[in-house]
GROMACS .gro file of C-alpha atoms in nm:
model
  206
    1ASP     CA    1  -2.127  13.075   3.310
    2PRO     CA    2  -1.766  13.112   3.441
    3ASP     CA    3  -1.761  12.759   3.586
    4GLN     CA    4  -1.876  12.608   3.258
    5ALA     CA    5  -1.617  12.809   3.063
    6SER     CA    6  -1.342  12.698   3.303
    7GLY     CA    7  -1.446  12.335   3.260
    8MET     CA    8  -1.438  12.367   2.882
    9ASN     CA    9  -1.091  12.523   2.895
   10LEU     CA   10  -0.961  12.235   3.109
   11CYS     CA   11  -1.118  11.985   2.871
   12THR     CA   12  -0.956  12.155   2.571
   13ALA     CA   13  -0.619  12.163   2.745
   14GLY     CA   14  -0.651  11.794   2.828
   15LEU     CA   15  -0.735  11.702   2.470
   16LEU     CA   16  -0.442  11.908   2.340
   17LEU     CA   17  -0.200  11.746   2.585
   18GLY     CA   18  -0.329  11.401   2.489
   19SER     CA   19  -0.281  11.479   2.120
   20LEU     CA   20   0.077  11.594   2.180
   21ILE     CA   21   0.159  11.277   2.374
   22VAL     CA   22   0.014  11.056   2.099
   23ALA     CA   23   0.198  11.253   1.829
   24GLY     CA   24   0.526  11.227   2.021
   25ALA     CA   25   0.488  10.852   2.066
   26SER     CA   26   0.407  10.809   1.698
   27GLN     CA   27   0.711  11.014   1.597
   28LEU     CA   28   0.932  10.809   1.827
   29GLN     CA   29   0.810  10.482   1.677
   30THR     CA   30   0.857  10.613   1.324
   31LEU     CA   31   1.215  10.710   1.404
   32LYS     CA   32   1.289  10.378   1.571
   33SER     CA   33   1.154  10.178   1.277
   34SER     CA   34   1.376  10.372   1.034
   35LEU     CA   35   1.701  10.286   1.214
   36SER     CA   36   1.952  10.018   1.122
   37ASP     CA   37   2.017   9.725   1.355
   38ASP     CA   38   2.345   9.884   1.465
   39ALA     CA   39   2.175  10.213   1.548
   40ARG     CA   40   1.907  10.036   1.752
   41ARG     CA   41   2.179   9.844   1.936
   42TRP     CA   42   2.405  10.136   2.021
   43CYS     CA   43   2.162  10.431   2.041
   44GLY     CA   44   1.813  10.284   2.038
   45SER     CA   45   1.674  10.357   2.384
   46ASP     CA   46   1.354  10.562   2.389
   47LYS     CA   47   1.530  10.809   2.619
   48GLU     CA   48   1.808  10.876   2.369
   49LEU     CA   49   1.578  10.884   2.066
   50ASP     CA   50   1.366  11.144   2.245
   51ALA     CA   51   1.682  11.347   2.304
   52TRP     CA   52   1.777  11.343   1.935
   53LEU     CA   53   1.424  11.442   1.832
   54SER     CA   54   1.436  11.731   2.077
   55HIS     CA   55   1.781  11.833   1.954
   56THR     CA   56   1.664  11.849   1.591
   57GLY     CA   57   1.328  12.010   1.665
   58GLY     CA   58   1.143  11.694   1.561
   59ASP     CA   59   1.322  11.654   1.226
   60LEU     CA   60   1.298  11.277   1.170
   61GLU     CA   61   1.542  11.260   0.879
   62ARG     CA   62   1.811  11.464   1.052
   63SER     CA   63   1.762  11.271   1.376
   64ARG     CA   64   1.805  10.943   1.192
   65ASP     CA   65   2.121  11.064   1.017
   66LEU     CA   66   2.278  11.184   1.343
   67ILE     CA   67   2.191  10.860   1.522
   68GLU     CA   68   2.331  10.647   1.241
   69ASP     CA   69   2.650  10.855   1.249
   70LYS     CA   70   2.681  10.802   1.624
   71ALA     CA   71   2.618  10.428   1.583
   72ILE     CA   72   2.911  10.403   1.340
   73PHE     CA   73   3.130  10.585   1.594
   74ARG     CA   74   3.015  10.367   1.886
   75LYS     CA   75   3.054  10.042   1.693
   76LYS     CA   76   3.408  10.138   1.595
   77LEU     CA   77   3.494  10.239   1.953
   78GLY     CA   78   3.338   9.922   2.094
   79LYS     CA   79   3.224   9.850   2.445
   80VAL     CA   80   3.359  10.091   2.707
   81THR     CA   81   3.367   9.996   3.075
   82MET     CA   82   3.477  10.156   3.400
   83ARG     CA   83   3.767   9.911   3.419
   84ASP     CA   84   3.872  10.022   3.072
   85CYS     CA   85   3.860  10.391   3.168
   86ALA     CA   86   4.023  10.345   3.508
   87ARG     CA   87   4.353  10.256   3.342
   88ALA     CA   88   4.386  10.622   3.242
   89PHE     CA   89   4.265  10.763   3.576
   90SER     CA   90   4.508  10.931   3.813
   91THR     CA   91   4.457  11.036   4.173
   92ASP     CA   92   4.438  11.401   4.066
   93GLY     CA   93   4.262  11.371   3.731
   94TYR     CA   94   3.934  11.188   3.672
   95THR     CA   95   3.564  11.247   3.612
   96VAL     CA   96   3.284  11.025   3.743
   97CYS     CA   97   2.904  11.023   3.746
   98LEU     CA   98   2.788  10.998   4.108
   99GLU     CA   99   2.508  10.760   4.020
  100GLY     CA  100   2.207  10.780   4.248
  101LEU     CA  101   2.295  11.129   4.372
  102ARG     CA  102   2.093  11.418   4.230
  103ASP     CA  103   2.046  11.790   4.271
  104LYS     CA  104   1.721  11.943   4.395
  105ASP     CA  105   1.576  11.929   4.043
  106GLY     CA  106   1.653  11.560   3.999
  107LEU     CA  107   1.953  11.600   3.768
  108PRO     CA  108   2.247  11.357   3.812
  109LEU     CA  109   2.569  11.483   3.968
  110VAL     CA  110   2.913  11.454   3.810
  111PHE     CA  111   3.238  11.519   3.996
  112SER     CA  112   3.561  11.605   3.816
  113LYS     CA  113   3.889  11.608   4.005
  114GLY     CA  114   4.061  11.860   3.784
  115LEU     CA  115   4.040  11.739   3.424
  116PRO     CA  116   4.088  11.391   3.277
  117ARG     CA  117   4.439  11.291   3.179
  118GLY     CA  118   4.546  11.083   2.882
  119ASN     CA  119   4.583  11.090   2.507
  120LYS     CA  120   4.296  11.156   2.266
  121GLN     CA  121   4.183  10.793   2.255
  122GLN     CA  122   4.191  10.752   2.633
  123ILE     CA  123   3.998  11.072   2.693
  124MET     CA  124   3.749  10.975   2.421
  125ARG     CA  125   3.677  10.646   2.596
  126GLN     CA  126   3.642  10.821   2.932
  127THR     CA  127   3.407  11.075   2.776
  128VAL     CA  128   3.186  10.812   2.614
  129TYR     CA  129   3.165  10.605   2.932
  130LEU     CA  130   3.075  10.912   3.139
  131GLN     CA  131   2.813  11.035   2.890
  132GLU     CA  132   2.651  10.693   2.867
  133ARG     CA  133   2.628  10.678   3.247
  134ILE     CA  134   2.473  11.027   3.253
  135LEU     CA  135   2.230  10.913   2.984
  136ALA     CA  136   2.131  10.610   3.190
  137ASP     CA  137   2.097  10.811   3.512
  138SER     CA  138   1.911  11.116   3.376
  139PRO     CA  139   1.534  11.169   3.381
  140ARG     CA  140   1.375  11.114   3.041
  141ARG     CA  141   1.366  11.434   2.831
  142ARG     CA  142   1.615  11.598   3.072
  143LEU     CA  143   1.944  11.444   2.962
  144ARG     CA  144   2.192  11.670   3.131
  145ALA     CA  145   2.389  11.682   3.453
  146VAL     CA  146   2.530  11.914   3.715
  147THR     CA  147   2.910  11.891   3.691
  148ILE     CA  148   3.131  12.004   3.980
  149ILE     CA  149   3.494  12.064   3.881
  150ASP     CA  150   3.767  12.090   4.143
  151CYS     CA  151   3.996  12.355   3.996
  152THR     CA  152   4.254  12.315   4.274
  153ALA     CA  153   4.374  11.976   4.142
  154SER     CA  154   4.704  11.978   3.954
  155SER     CA  155   4.536  11.816   3.652
  156PHE     CA  156   4.325  12.127   3.596
  157ARG     CA  157   4.495  12.296   3.301
  158MET     CA  158   4.458  12.481   2.976
  159VAL     CA  159   4.237  12.279   2.743
  160ASP     CA  160   4.473  12.084   2.519
  161ARG     CA  161   4.421  11.907   2.186
  162ALA     CA  162   4.347  11.569   2.346
  163LEU     CA  163   4.073  11.724   2.565
  164ILE     CA  164   3.921  11.909   2.272
  165GLU     CA  165   3.920  11.619   2.025
  166GLY     CA  166   3.855  11.341   2.277
  167GLY     CA  167   3.614  11.531   2.501
  168VAL     CA  168   3.463  11.858   2.380
  169ASP     CA  169   3.417  11.749   2.017
  170VAL     CA  170   3.275  11.408   2.112
  171ILE     CA  171   3.014  11.564   2.339
  172ALA     CA  172   2.918  11.830   2.084
  173LYS     CA  173   2.869  11.572   1.808
  174TYR     CA  174   2.734  11.264   1.984
  175TYR     CA  175   2.587  11.393   2.314
  176PRO     CA  176   2.479  11.751   2.226
  177TRP     CA  177   2.214  11.768   2.499
  178SER     CA  178   2.492  11.757   2.761
  179ASN     CA  179   2.591  12.110   2.663
  180ASN     CA  180   2.269  12.224   2.832
  181GLY     CA  181   2.394  12.104   3.171
  182ILE     CA  182   2.526  12.310   3.461
  183THR     CA  183   2.897  12.337   3.545
  184ILE     CA  184   3.022  12.458   3.882
  185PHE     CA  185   3.390  12.550   3.911
  186VAL     CA  186   3.524  12.521   4.266
  187GLY     CA  187   3.838  12.701   4.378
  188ALA     CA  188   3.917  12.882   4.053
  189PRO     CA  189   4.182  13.150   4.124
  190PRO     CA  190   4.216  13.464   3.906
  191PRO     CA  191   4.474  13.308   3.666
  192ILE     CA  192   4.235  13.019   3.602
  193ARG     CA  193   3.952  13.260   3.528
  194ALA     CA  194   4.177  13.424   3.270
  195MET     CA  195   4.241  13.078   3.126
  196PHE     CA  196   3.865  13.028   3.089
  197ARG     CA  197   3.845  13.339   2.875
  198LEU     CA  198   4.126  13.211   2.652
  199ALA     CA  199   3.979  12.862   2.623
  200ARG     CA  200   3.618  12.973   2.562
  201PRO     CA  201   3.647  12.969   2.179
  202ALA     CA  202   3.724  12.595   2.195
  203PHE     CA  203   3.387  12.518   2.350
  204PRO     CA  204   3.050  12.494   2.171
  205LYS     CA  205   2.840  12.811   2.189
  206GLU     CA  206   2.558  12.626   2.367
   0.00000   0.00000   0.00000
């Protein structure tokens, strides 16, 4: 009977989905219980733990090690606020999460007026603040954003050491899921496109 077979298939699919949800919740709790107090404080939200599990393909030990490593980094850096970051902002060089605004798929929007200015430490603090805001504003299991970069601003430039070490490297190591986001370059003239080709080796392959 086709109707009976269809009903059985739906039942099987439902049981499988339920099993996956239970297994995922169990894995999340196991990971959370294995973390230090510092890791739970700095990186312990269910949303972020899910992201690390996804990043490692469900490898609990590797997820724990990466989270503990990030917790050491965050504890050393300390609390980062908008007021703290704003000291390094300029009228032609800043990046902000447009909290509450989303694209058609529900992803948060980020606007960058050129590229952030500052030394390595300043850019690192700006990067961490931005990534934590994206983390807070993203749908669970979809921790990425749509970033719009205004290439006509004077702060848009060849990627320098401060941007690589304070921005690119920090994201790759501590917020790897952000490399799956979407970046839209607005107003990029031909020389800038050539610059992209030169700078590409500095960015993660993802």
